């Protein structure tokens, strides 16, 4: 039998050439296999693993050594201090997307009743977070993928975000008539030849949620164009984009007659979200 300390040491060593966070990966996977917290591992390093848990841990390690993302192996990822279900049908939530939440909340007055729509909701992190932070808001979540929408709906049930309308739609195509105070989207924005597509977790994420034509700008263009007829006067469009797309997105919004266009940087200092007012 192997104890926790030994299992972690060997796992971290085996993952060292495959992951920049080998120790953390090992802890997360062992905690998941045991159904315990990472603090439990530190408190009981000499505790021996039972055979079933050890085998599950070894299976998870083998998958991680092949590059499988931690989030897909455990089925969860934290976003805005909440835990969301994820699987290979949706993007893995990333910290930089929290900027969309911060900016959206800054545009909503306390207790204001607003209409919001999240285009390309994926796991539902944006729509659900805003619904929970703004219980007075009316929220729509849209995705073209039925599989992704099922994940979002499961997350809404899990987190008790009850006032969300879900629509399977290619952007606004099948969304019922109505106008919104905020149109929010983290759409595909990576060009199909981008070398990042061959690196890290992105290799395992759905291409439909990552890649866009016209150097990664086609979905941003389509959303910005169609949002003009779905925004209330004075409403805002907020779109996440690539770190090198700031100028192109600002030019796009200017050409479509948006006003008060501003780009905001993420925690790494990279231009990440551009906002325009209609």
PDB file of C-alpha atoms in Angstrom:
ATOM      1  CA  UNK A   1       0.000   0.000   0.000  1.00  0.00           C
ATOM      2  CA  UNK A   2       1.151   3.543  -0.755  1.00  0.00           C
ATOM      3  CA  UNK A   3       0.623   6.462   1.597  1.00  0.00           C
ATOM      4  CA  UNK A   4      -0.500   9.954   0.595  1.00  0.00           C
ATOM      5  CA  UNK A   5       2.951  11.545   0.906  1.00  0.00           C
ATOM      6  CA  UNK A   6       4.650   8.934  -1.255  1.00  0.00           C
ATOM      7  CA  UNK A   7       1.887   8.936  -3.850  1.00  0.00           C
ATOM      8  CA  UNK A   8       2.099  12.712  -4.220  1.00  0.00           C
ATOM      9  CA  UNK A   9       5.889  12.739  -4.436  1.00  0.00           C
ATOM     10  CA  UNK A  10       5.968  10.084  -7.156  1.00  0.00           C
ATOM     11  CA  UNK A  11       3.105  11.672  -9.074  1.00  0.00           C
ATOM     12  CA  UNK A  12       4.666  15.137  -9.049  1.00  0.00           C
ATOM     13  CA  UNK A  13       7.936  13.638 -10.303  1.00  0.00           C
ATOM     14  CA  UNK A  14       6.162  11.807 -13.133  1.00  0.00           C
ATOM     15  CA  UNK A  15       4.226  14.924 -14.171  1.00  0.00           C
ATOM     16  CA  UNK A  16       7.183  17.317 -13.972  1.00  0.00           C
ATOM     17  CA  UNK A  17       7.997  17.179 -17.690  1.00  0.00           C
ATOM     18  CA  UNK A  18       4.319  17.453 -18.736  1.00  0.00           C
ATOM     19  CA  UNK A  19       2.976  20.199 -16.490  1.00  0.00           C
ATOM     20  CA  UNK A  20       4.124  23.548 -15.114  1.00  0.00           C
ATOM     21  CA  UNK A  21       2.105  22.822 -11.960  1.00  0.00           C
ATOM     22  CA  UNK A  22       2.986  19.177 -11.322  1.00  0.00           C
ATOM     23  CA  UNK A  23       2.635  19.293  -7.534  1.00  0.00           C
ATOM     24  CA  UNK A  24      -0.702  21.091  -7.681  1.00  0.00           C
ATOM     25  CA  UNK A  25      -1.973  18.724 -10.380  1.00  0.00           C
ATOM     26  CA  UNK A  26      -1.023  15.725  -8.271  1.00  0.00           C
ATOM     27  CA  UNK A  27      -2.766  17.141  -5.199  1.00  0.00           C
ATOM     28  CA  UNK A  28      -5.950  18.014  -7.085  1.00  0.00           C
ATOM     29  CA  UNK A  29      -6.176  14.582  -8.680  1.00  0.00           C
ATOM     30  CA  UNK A  30      -5.451  12.664  -5.488  1.00  0.00           C
ATOM     31  CA  UNK A  31      -7.949  14.748  -3.529  1.00  0.00           C
ATOM     32  CA  UNK A  32     -10.525  14.017  -6.245  1.00  0.00           C
ATOM     33  CA  UNK A  33      -9.786  10.273  -6.178  1.00  0.00           C
ATOM     34  CA  UNK A  34     -10.158  10.218  -2.404  1.00  0.00           C
ATOM     35  CA  UNK A  35     -13.187  12.499  -2.297  1.00  0.00           C
ATOM     36  CA  UNK A  36     -11.303  14.736   0.138  1.00  0.00           C
ATOM     37  CA  UNK A  37      -9.931  18.292   0.206  1.00  0.00           C
ATOM     38  CA  UNK A  38      -6.312  19.154  -0.500  1.00  0.00           C
ATOM     39  CA  UNK A  39      -5.982  20.204   3.138  1.00  0.00           C
ATOM     40  CA  UNK A  40      -6.797  16.595   4.080  1.00  0.00           C
ATOM     41  CA  UNK A  41      -3.726  15.471   2.138  1.00  0.00           C
ATOM     42  CA  UNK A  42      -1.499  17.795   4.138  1.00  0.00           C
ATOM     43  CA  UNK A  43      -3.064  16.815   7.449  1.00  0.00           C
ATOM     44  CA  UNK A  44      -2.734  13.045   6.892  1.00  0.00           C
ATOM     45  CA  UNK A  45       0.416  12.463   4.770  1.00  0.00           C
ATOM     46  CA  UNK A  46       1.049   9.006   6.270  1.00  0.00           C
ATOM     47  CA  UNK A  47      -2.461   7.696   5.616  1.00  0.00           C
ATOM     48  CA  UNK A  48      -2.430   4.747   3.241  1.00  0.00           C
ATOM     49  CA  UNK A  49      -4.527   4.709   0.069  1.00  0.00           C
ATOM     50  CA  UNK A  50      -7.079   1.966  -0.387  1.00  0.00           C
ATOM     51  CA  UNK A  51      -6.667  -0.101  -3.550  1.00  0.00           C
ATOM     52  CA  UNK A  52      -9.628   1.403  -5.434  1.00  0.00           C
ATOM     53  CA  UNK A  53      -8.593   5.016  -4.751  1.00  0.00           C
ATOM     54  CA  UNK A  54      -4.983   4.304  -5.661  1.00  0.00           C
ATOM     55  CA  UNK A  55      -6.009   2.758  -8.980  1.00  0.00           C
ATOM     56  CA  UNK A  56      -8.312   5.677  -9.778  1.00  0.00           C
ATOM     57  CA  UNK A  57      -5.471   8.083  -8.971  1.00  0.00           C
ATOM     58  CA  UNK A  58      -3.090   6.182 -11.266  1.00  0.00           C
ATOM     59  CA  UNK A  59      -5.663   6.270 -14.069  1.00  0.00           C
ATOM     60  CA  UNK A  60      -6.120  10.020 -13.640  1.00  0.00           C
ATOM     61  CA  UNK A  61      -2.343  10.541 -13.655  1.00  0.00           C
ATOM     62  CA  UNK A  62      -2.003   8.559 -16.868  1.00  0.00           C
ATOM     63  CA  UNK A  63      -4.634  10.743 -18.523  1.00  0.00           C
ATOM     64  CA  UNK A  64      -2.930  13.907 -17.252  1.00  0.00           C
ATOM     65  CA  UNK A  65       0.405  12.677 -18.611  1.00  0.00           C
ATOM     66  CA  UNK A  66      -1.285  12.479 -22.016  1.00  0.00           C
ATOM     67  CA  UNK A  67      -2.235  16.162 -21.641  1.00  0.00           C
ATOM     68  CA  UNK A  68      -5.867  15.830 -20.579  1.00  0.00           C
ATOM     69  CA  UNK A  69      -6.925  19.028 -18.744  1.00  0.00           C
ATOM     70  CA  UNK A  70      -7.375  18.788 -14.989  1.00  0.00           C
ATOM     71  CA  UNK A  71     -10.850  20.345 -15.291  1.00  0.00           C
ATOM     72  CA  UNK A  72     -12.042  17.620 -17.659  1.00  0.00           C
ATOM     73  CA  UNK A  73     -10.602  14.898 -15.421  1.00  0.00           C
ATOM     74  CA  UNK A  74     -12.340  16.178 -12.285  1.00  0.00           C
ATOM     75  CA  UNK A  75     -15.401  17.551 -14.097  1.00  0.00           C
ATOM     76  CA  UNK A  76     -15.353  20.889 -12.284  1.00  0.00           C
ATOM     77  CA  UNK A  77     -13.688  24.299 -12.440  1.00  0.00           C
ATOM     78  CA  UNK A  78     -13.997  27.334 -10.185  1.00  0.00           C
ATOM     79  CA  UNK A  79     -15.162  30.677 -11.561  1.00  0.00           C
ATOM     80  CA  UNK A  80     -16.071  33.767  -9.525  1.00  0.00           C
ATOM     81  CA  UNK A  81     -15.701  31.649  -6.342  1.00  0.00           C
ATOM     82  CA  UNK A  82     -18.271  29.107  -7.525  1.00  0.00           C
ATOM     83  CA  UNK A  83     -17.734  25.570  -8.788  1.00  0.00           C
ATOM     84  CA  UNK A  84     -19.060  24.761 -12.260  1.00  0.00           C
ATOM     85  CA  UNK A  85     -19.499  21.449 -14.046  1.00  0.00           C
ATOM     86  CA  UNK A  86     -17.353  21.209 -17.184  1.00  0.00           C
ATOM     87  CA  UNK A  87     -16.704  18.546 -19.796  1.00  0.00           C
ATOM     88  CA  UNK A  88     -15.216  18.284 -23.274  1.00  0.00           C
ATOM     89  CA  UNK A  89     -18.324  19.922 -24.795  1.00  0.00           C
ATOM     90  CA  UNK A  90     -17.439  23.318 -23.279  1.00  0.00           C
ATOM     91  CA  UNK A  91     -14.480  25.606 -22.810  1.00  0.00           C
ATOM     92  CA  UNK A  92     -12.664  25.463 -19.502  1.00  0.00           C
ATOM     93  CA  UNK A  93     -13.428  28.676 -17.559  1.00  0.00           C
ATOM     94  CA  UNK A  94     -10.424  30.981 -17.295  1.00  0.00           C
ATOM     95  CA  UNK A  95      -9.638  33.767 -14.822  1.00  0.00           C
ATOM     96  CA  UNK A  96      -9.425  36.443 -17.558  1.00  0.00           C
ATOM     97  CA  UNK A  97     -13.107  35.952 -18.367  1.00  0.00           C
ATOM     98  CA  UNK A  98     -13.965  37.257 -14.892  1.00  0.00           C
ATOM     99  CA  UNK A  99     -13.219  40.689 -16.382  1.00  0.00           C
ATOM    100  CA  UNK A 100     -16.504  40.398 -18.307  1.00  0.00           C
ATOM    101  CA  UNK A 101     -18.300  39.928 -14.977  1.00  0.00           C
ATOM    102  CA  UNK A 102     -16.559  42.892 -13.353  1.00  0.00           C
ATOM    103  CA  UNK A 103     -17.360  45.202 -16.248  1.00  0.00           C
ATOM    104  CA  UNK A 104     -20.981  44.030 -16.492  1.00  0.00           C
ATOM    105  CA  UNK A 105     -21.583  44.548 -12.785  1.00  0.00           C
ATOM    106  CA  UNK A 106     -20.078  48.038 -13.013  1.00  0.00           C
ATOM    107  CA  UNK A 107     -22.702  48.938 -15.631  1.00  0.00           C
ATOM    108  CA  UNK A 108     -25.647  47.748 -13.543  1.00  0.00           C
ATOM    109  CA  UNK A 109     -27.000  50.079 -10.847  1.00  0.00           C
ATOM    110  CA  UNK A 110     -27.864  48.476  -7.491  1.00  0.00           C
ATOM    111  CA  UNK A 111     -31.315  46.864  -7.589  1.00  0.00           C
ATOM    112  CA  UNK A 112     -31.693  47.863 -11.250  1.00  0.00           C
ATOM    113  CA  UNK A 113     -33.967  45.574 -13.250  1.00  0.00           C
ATOM    114  CA  UNK A 114     -32.044  44.852 -16.445  1.00  0.00           C
ATOM    115  CA  UNK A 115     -32.178  42.528 -19.440  1.00  0.00           C
ATOM    116  CA  UNK A 116     -28.938  40.643 -20.146  1.00  0.00           C
ATOM    117  CA  UNK A 117     -27.968  38.110 -22.773  1.00  0.00           C
ATOM    118  CA  UNK A 118     -24.880  35.881 -22.840  1.00  0.00           C
ATOM    119  CA  UNK A 119     -24.066  34.741 -26.378  1.00  0.00           C
ATOM    120  CA  UNK A 120     -22.107  31.485 -26.606  1.00  0.00           C
ATOM    121  CA  UNK A 121     -22.727  30.617 -22.971  1.00  0.00           C
ATOM    122  CA  UNK A 122     -20.808  27.301 -22.950  1.00  0.00           C
ATOM    123  CA  UNK A 123     -20.820  26.050 -19.357  1.00  0.00           C
ATOM    124  CA  UNK A 124     -22.942  29.048 -18.396  1.00  0.00           C
ATOM    125  CA  UNK A 125     -20.368  30.793 -16.241  1.00  0.00           C
ATOM    126  CA  UNK A 126     -21.240  34.324 -17.406  1.00  0.00           C
ATOM    127  CA  UNK A 127     -25.035  34.036 -17.455  1.00  0.00           C
ATOM    128  CA  UNK A 128     -25.223  32.134 -14.176  1.00  0.00           C
ATOM    129  CA  UNK A 129     -22.758  34.370 -12.339  1.00  0.00           C
ATOM    130  CA  UNK A 130     -24.618  37.516 -13.404  1.00  0.00           C
ATOM    131  CA  UNK A 131     -27.977  35.947 -12.547  1.00  0.00           C
ATOM    132  CA  UNK A 132     -26.748  35.132  -9.048  1.00  0.00           C
ATOM    133  CA  UNK A 133     -25.006  38.473  -8.508  1.00  0.00           C
ATOM    134  CA  UNK A 134     -28.010  40.413  -9.886  1.00  0.00           C
ATOM    135  CA  UNK A 135     -31.158  38.513  -8.848  1.00  0.00           C
ATOM    136  CA  UNK A 136     -33.291  41.353 -10.211  1.00  0.00           C
ATOM    137  CA  UNK A 137     -31.899  40.847 -13.742  1.00  0.00           C
ATOM    138  CA  UNK A 138     -33.636  38.976 -16.541  1.00  0.00           C
ATOM    139  CA  UNK A 139     -30.980  36.764 -18.103  1.00  0.00           C
ATOM    140  CA  UNK A 140     -30.843  34.854 -21.392  1.00  0.00           C
ATOM    141  CA  UNK A 141     -28.160  32.269 -22.179  1.00  0.00           C
ATOM    142  CA  UNK A 142     -27.564  31.217 -25.785  1.00  0.00           C
ATOM    143  CA  UNK A 143     -25.452  28.529 -27.411  1.00  0.00           C
ATOM    144  CA  UNK A 144     -25.542  26.823 -30.799  1.00  0.00           C
ATOM    145  CA  UNK A 145     -24.443  23.543 -29.200  1.00  0.00           C
ATOM    146  CA  UNK A 146     -27.144  21.446 -27.537  1.00  0.00           C
ATOM    147  CA  UNK A 147     -24.455  19.591 -25.580  1.00  0.00           C
ATOM    148  CA  UNK A 148     -22.980  22.831 -24.230  1.00  0.00           C
ATOM    149  CA  UNK A 149     -26.428  24.139 -23.360  1.00  0.00           C
ATOM    150  CA  UNK A 150     -27.101  20.978 -21.345  1.00  0.00           C
ATOM    151  CA  UNK A 151     -23.972  21.667 -19.274  1.00  0.00           C
ATOM    152  CA  UNK A 152     -25.085  25.266 -18.681  1.00  0.00           C
ATOM    153  CA  UNK A 153     -28.555  24.144 -17.621  1.00  0.00           C
ATOM    154  CA  UNK A 154     -27.066  21.584 -15.221  1.00  0.00           C
ATOM    155  CA  UNK A 155     -24.911  24.310 -13.695  1.00  0.00           C
ATOM    156  CA  UNK A 156     -27.920  26.593 -13.297  1.00  0.00           C
ATOM    157  CA  UNK A 157     -29.748  23.847 -11.396  1.00  0.00           C
ATOM    158  CA  UNK A 158     -26.690  23.056  -9.282  1.00  0.00           C
ATOM    159  CA  UNK A 159     -26.147  26.698  -8.335  1.00  0.00           C
ATOM    160  CA  UNK A 160     -29.865  27.529  -8.050  1.00  0.00           C
ATOM    161  CA  UNK A 161     -29.857  30.230 -10.708  1.00  0.00           C
ATOM    162  CA  UNK A 162     -33.522  29.946 -11.567  1.00  0.00           C
ATOM    163  CA  UNK A 163     -34.320  33.065 -13.582  1.00  0.00           C
ATOM    164  CA  UNK A 164     -32.404  32.231 -16.787  1.00  0.00           C
ATOM    165  CA  UNK A 165     -33.941  31.558 -20.189  1.00  0.00           C
ATOM    166  CA  UNK A 166     -31.883  29.143 -22.308  1.00  0.00           C
ATOM    167  CA  UNK A 167     -31.981  29.149 -26.116  1.00  0.00           C
ATOM    168  CA  UNK A 168     -30.224  26.928 -28.629  1.00  0.00           C
ATOM    169  CA  UNK A 169     -29.377  29.451 -31.312  1.00  0.00           C
ATOM    170  CA  UNK A 170     -26.665  30.634 -33.665  1.00  0.00           C
ATOM    171  CA  UNK A 171     -26.120  33.934 -31.878  1.00  0.00           C
ATOM    172  CA  UNK A 172     -29.404  35.898 -32.105  1.00  0.00           C
ATOM    173  CA  UNK A 173     -30.996  33.825 -34.897  1.00  0.00           C
ATOM    174  CA  UNK A 174     -33.510  31.909 -32.760  1.00  0.00           C
ATOM    175  CA  UNK A 175     -33.697  34.264 -29.779  1.00  0.00           C
ATOM    176  CA  UNK A 176     -37.226  35.692 -29.355  1.00  0.00           C
ATOM    177  CA  UNK A 177     -37.723  39.376 -30.159  1.00  0.00           C
ATOM    178  CA  UNK A 178     -36.651  41.796 -27.471  1.00  0.00           C
ATOM    179  CA  UNK A 179     -33.945  44.255 -26.594  1.00  0.00           C
ATOM    180  CA  UNK A 180     -31.247  44.078 -23.960  1.00  0.00           C
ATOM    181  CA  UNK A 181     -29.381  46.446 -21.678  1.00  0.00           C
ATOM    182  CA  UNK A 182     -26.241  44.307 -21.944  1.00  0.00           C
ATOM    183  CA  UNK A 183     -25.110  41.917 -24.678  1.00  0.00           C
ATOM    184  CA  UNK A 184     -22.148  39.921 -23.369  1.00  0.00           C
ATOM    185  CA  UNK A 185     -20.044  37.364 -25.203  1.00  0.00           C
ATOM    186  CA  UNK A 186     -16.855  35.361 -25.022  1.00  0.00           C
ATOM    187  CA  UNK A 187     -17.025  34.060 -28.614  1.00  0.00           C
ATOM    188  CA  UNK A 188     -14.529  32.072 -30.673  1.00  0.00           C
ATOM    189  CA  UNK A 189     -11.699  34.447 -31.600  1.00  0.00           C
ATOM    190  CA  UNK A 190      -8.656  32.322 -32.442  1.00  0.00           C
ATOM    191  CA  UNK A 191      -7.455  32.098 -36.039  1.00  0.00           C
ATOM    192  CA  UNK A 192      -7.366  28.547 -37.390  1.00  0.00           C
ATOM    193  CA  UNK A 193      -3.590  28.642 -37.924  1.00  0.00           C
ATOM    194  CA  UNK A 194      -2.732  30.001 -34.462  1.00  0.00           C
ATOM    195  CA  UNK A 195       0.059  27.963 -32.855  1.00  0.00           C
ATOM    196  CA  UNK A 196      -1.640  28.172 -29.437  1.00  0.00           C
ATOM    197  CA  UNK A 197      -4.187  25.619 -30.678  1.00  0.00           C
ATOM    198  CA  UNK A 198      -1.473  22.972 -30.405  1.00  0.00           C
ATOM    199  CA  UNK A 199      -0.554  23.812 -26.822  1.00  0.00           C
ATOM    200  CA  UNK A 200      -1.850  22.917 -23.372  1.00  0.00           C
ATOM    201  CA  UNK A 201      -5.515  22.444 -22.523  1.00  0.00           C
ATOM    202  CA  UNK A 202      -6.669  24.106 -25.749  1.00  0.00           C
ATOM    203  CA  UNK A 203      -5.784  20.903 -27.650  1.00  0.00           C
ATOM    204  CA  UNK A 204      -8.691  19.141 -25.930  1.00  0.00           C
ATOM    205  CA  UNK A 205     -11.305  21.902 -25.992  1.00  0.00           C
ATOM    206  CA  UNK A 206     -14.046  22.107 -28.666  1.00  0.00           C
ATOM    207  CA  UNK A 207     -12.786  23.854 -31.807  1.00  0.00           C
ATOM    208  CA  UNK A 208     -16.238  25.325 -32.385  1.00  0.00           C
ATOM    209  CA  UNK A 209     -15.793  27.397 -29.221  1.00  0.00           C
ATOM    210  CA  UNK A 210     -12.254  28.477 -30.094  1.00  0.00           C
ATOM    211  CA  UNK A 211     -11.741  29.054 -33.811  1.00  0.00           C
ATOM    212  CA  UNK A 212     -13.219  31.797 -35.989  1.00  0.00           C
ATOM    213  CA  UNK A 213     -12.628  32.708 -39.621  1.00  0.00           C
ATOM    214  CA  UNK A 214     -11.151  35.979 -40.887  1.00  0.00           C
ATOM    215  CA  UNK A 215      -8.166  35.892 -38.535  1.00  0.00           C
ATOM    216  CA  UNK A 216     -10.427  35.120 -35.595  1.00  0.00           C
ATOM    217  CA  UNK A 217     -12.703  38.123 -36.160  1.00  0.00           C
ATOM    218  CA  UNK A 218     -15.745  36.670 -37.954  1.00  0.00           C
ATOM    219  CA  UNK A 219     -17.863  35.890 -34.872  1.00  0.00           C
ATOM    220  CA  UNK A 220     -16.924  39.159 -33.196  1.00  0.00           C
ATOM    221  CA  UNK A 221     -18.041  40.926 -36.379  1.00  0.00           C
ATOM    222  CA  UNK A 222     -21.330  39.026 -36.573  1.00  0.00           C
ATOM    223  CA  UNK A 223     -22.182  39.614 -32.916  1.00  0.00           C
ATOM    224  CA  UNK A 224     -21.366  43.324 -33.046  1.00  0.00           C
ATOM    225  CA  UNK A 225     -23.396  43.779 -36.220  1.00  0.00           C
ATOM    226  CA  UNK A 226     -26.495  41.899 -35.083  1.00  0.00           C
ATOM    227  CA  UNK A 227     -26.418  43.316 -31.540  1.00  0.00           C
ATOM    228  CA  UNK A 228     -27.251  46.759 -32.899  1.00  0.00           C
ATOM    229  CA  UNK A 229     -30.875  45.723 -33.471  1.00  0.00           C
ATOM    230  CA  UNK A 230     -31.097  43.942 -30.109  1.00  0.00           C
ATOM    231  CA  UNK A 231     -29.648  46.568 -27.775  1.00  0.00           C
ATOM    232  CA  UNK A 232     -31.750  49.167 -26.029  1.00  0.00           C
ATOM    233  CA  UNK A 233     -30.718  52.764 -26.648  1.00  0.00           C
ATOM    234  CA  UNK A 234     -27.806  53.383 -24.312  1.00  0.00           C
ATOM    235  CA  UNK A 235     -27.197  49.656 -23.919  1.00  0.00           C
ATOM    236  CA  UNK A 236     -23.734  48.076 -23.964  1.00  0.00           C
ATOM    237  CA  UNK A 237     -21.976  45.369 -25.935  1.00  0.00           C
ATOM    238  CA  UNK A 238     -19.131  43.607 -24.091  1.00  0.00           C
ATOM    239  CA  UNK A 239     -16.926  41.164 -26.000  1.00  0.00           C
ATOM    240  CA  UNK A 240     -13.878  39.202 -24.889  1.00  0.00           C
ATOM    241  CA  UNK A 241     -11.191  38.885 -27.582  1.00  0.00           C
ATOM    242  CA  UNK A 242      -7.570  37.961 -28.165  1.00  0.00           C
ATOM    243  CA  UNK A 243      -4.724  39.962 -26.654  1.00  0.00           C
ATOM    244  CA  UNK A 244      -3.672  41.130 -30.132  1.00  0.00           C
ATOM    245  CA  UNK A 245      -7.155  42.061 -31.432  1.00  0.00           C
ATOM    246  CA  UNK A 246      -7.748  45.337 -29.588  1.00  0.00           C
ATOM    247  CA  UNK A 247      -7.206  47.612 -32.581  1.00  0.00           C
ATOM    248  CA  UNK A 248      -9.246  45.423 -34.935  1.00  0.00           C
ATOM    249  CA  UNK A 249     -12.198  45.178 -32.530  1.00  0.00           C
ATOM    250  CA  UNK A 250     -12.168  48.908 -31.802  1.00  0.00           C
ATOM    251  CA  UNK A 251     -12.134  49.618 -35.541  1.00  0.00           C
ATOM    252  CA  UNK A 252     -14.987  47.183 -36.024  1.00  0.00           C
ATOM    253  CA  UNK A 253     -17.178  48.829 -33.369  1.00  0.00           C
ATOM    254  CA  UNK A 254     -16.358  52.306 -34.639  1.00  0.00           C
ATOM    255  CA  UNK A 255     -17.411  51.297 -38.155  1.00  0.00           C
ATOM    256  CA  UNK A 256     -20.716  50.000 -36.791  1.00  0.00           C
ATOM    257  CA  UNK A 257     -21.421  53.353 -35.060  1.00  0.00           C
ATOM    258  CA  UNK A 258     -20.951  52.239 -31.460  1.00  0.00           C
ATOM    259  CA  UNK A 259     -20.036  55.009 -29.043  1.00  0.00           C
ATOM    260  CA  UNK A 260     -17.801  55.311 -25.954  1.00  0.00           C
ATOM    261  CA  UNK A 261     -15.635  52.413 -27.092  1.00  0.00           C
ATOM    262  CA  UNK A 262     -13.106  51.259 -24.513  1.00  0.00           C
ATOM    263  CA  UNK A 263     -10.804  48.254 -24.187  1.00  0.00           C
ATOM    264  CA  UNK A 264      -9.999  46.870 -20.738  1.00  0.00           C
ATOM    265  CA  UNK A 265      -7.015  44.769 -19.676  1.00  0.00           C
ATOM    266  CA  UNK A 266      -7.073  41.515 -17.727  1.00  0.00           C
ATOM    267  CA  UNK A 267      -5.018  40.691 -14.619  1.00  0.00           C
ATOM    268  CA  UNK A 268      -2.010  39.956 -16.836  1.00  0.00           C
ATOM    269  CA  UNK A 269      -2.222  43.428 -18.355  1.00  0.00           C
ATOM    270  CA  UNK A 270      -3.387  42.104 -21.734  1.00  0.00           C
ATOM    271  CA  UNK A 271      -6.161  43.865 -23.697  1.00  0.00           C
ATOM    272  CA  UNK A 272      -9.025  41.423 -23.192  1.00  0.00           C
ATOM    273  CA  UNK A 273     -12.523  42.979 -23.315  1.00  0.00           C
ATOM    274  CA  UNK A 274     -13.820  45.788 -25.514  1.00  0.00           C
ATOM    275  CA  UNK A 275     -17.033  47.608 -24.624  1.00  0.00           C
ATOM    276  CA  UNK A 276     -19.166  49.746 -26.898  1.00  0.00           C
ATOM    277  CA  UNK A 277     -22.375  51.648 -26.183  1.00  0.00           C
ATOM    278  CA  UNK A 278     -25.326  51.747 -28.562  1.00  0.00           C
TER     279      UNK A 278
END
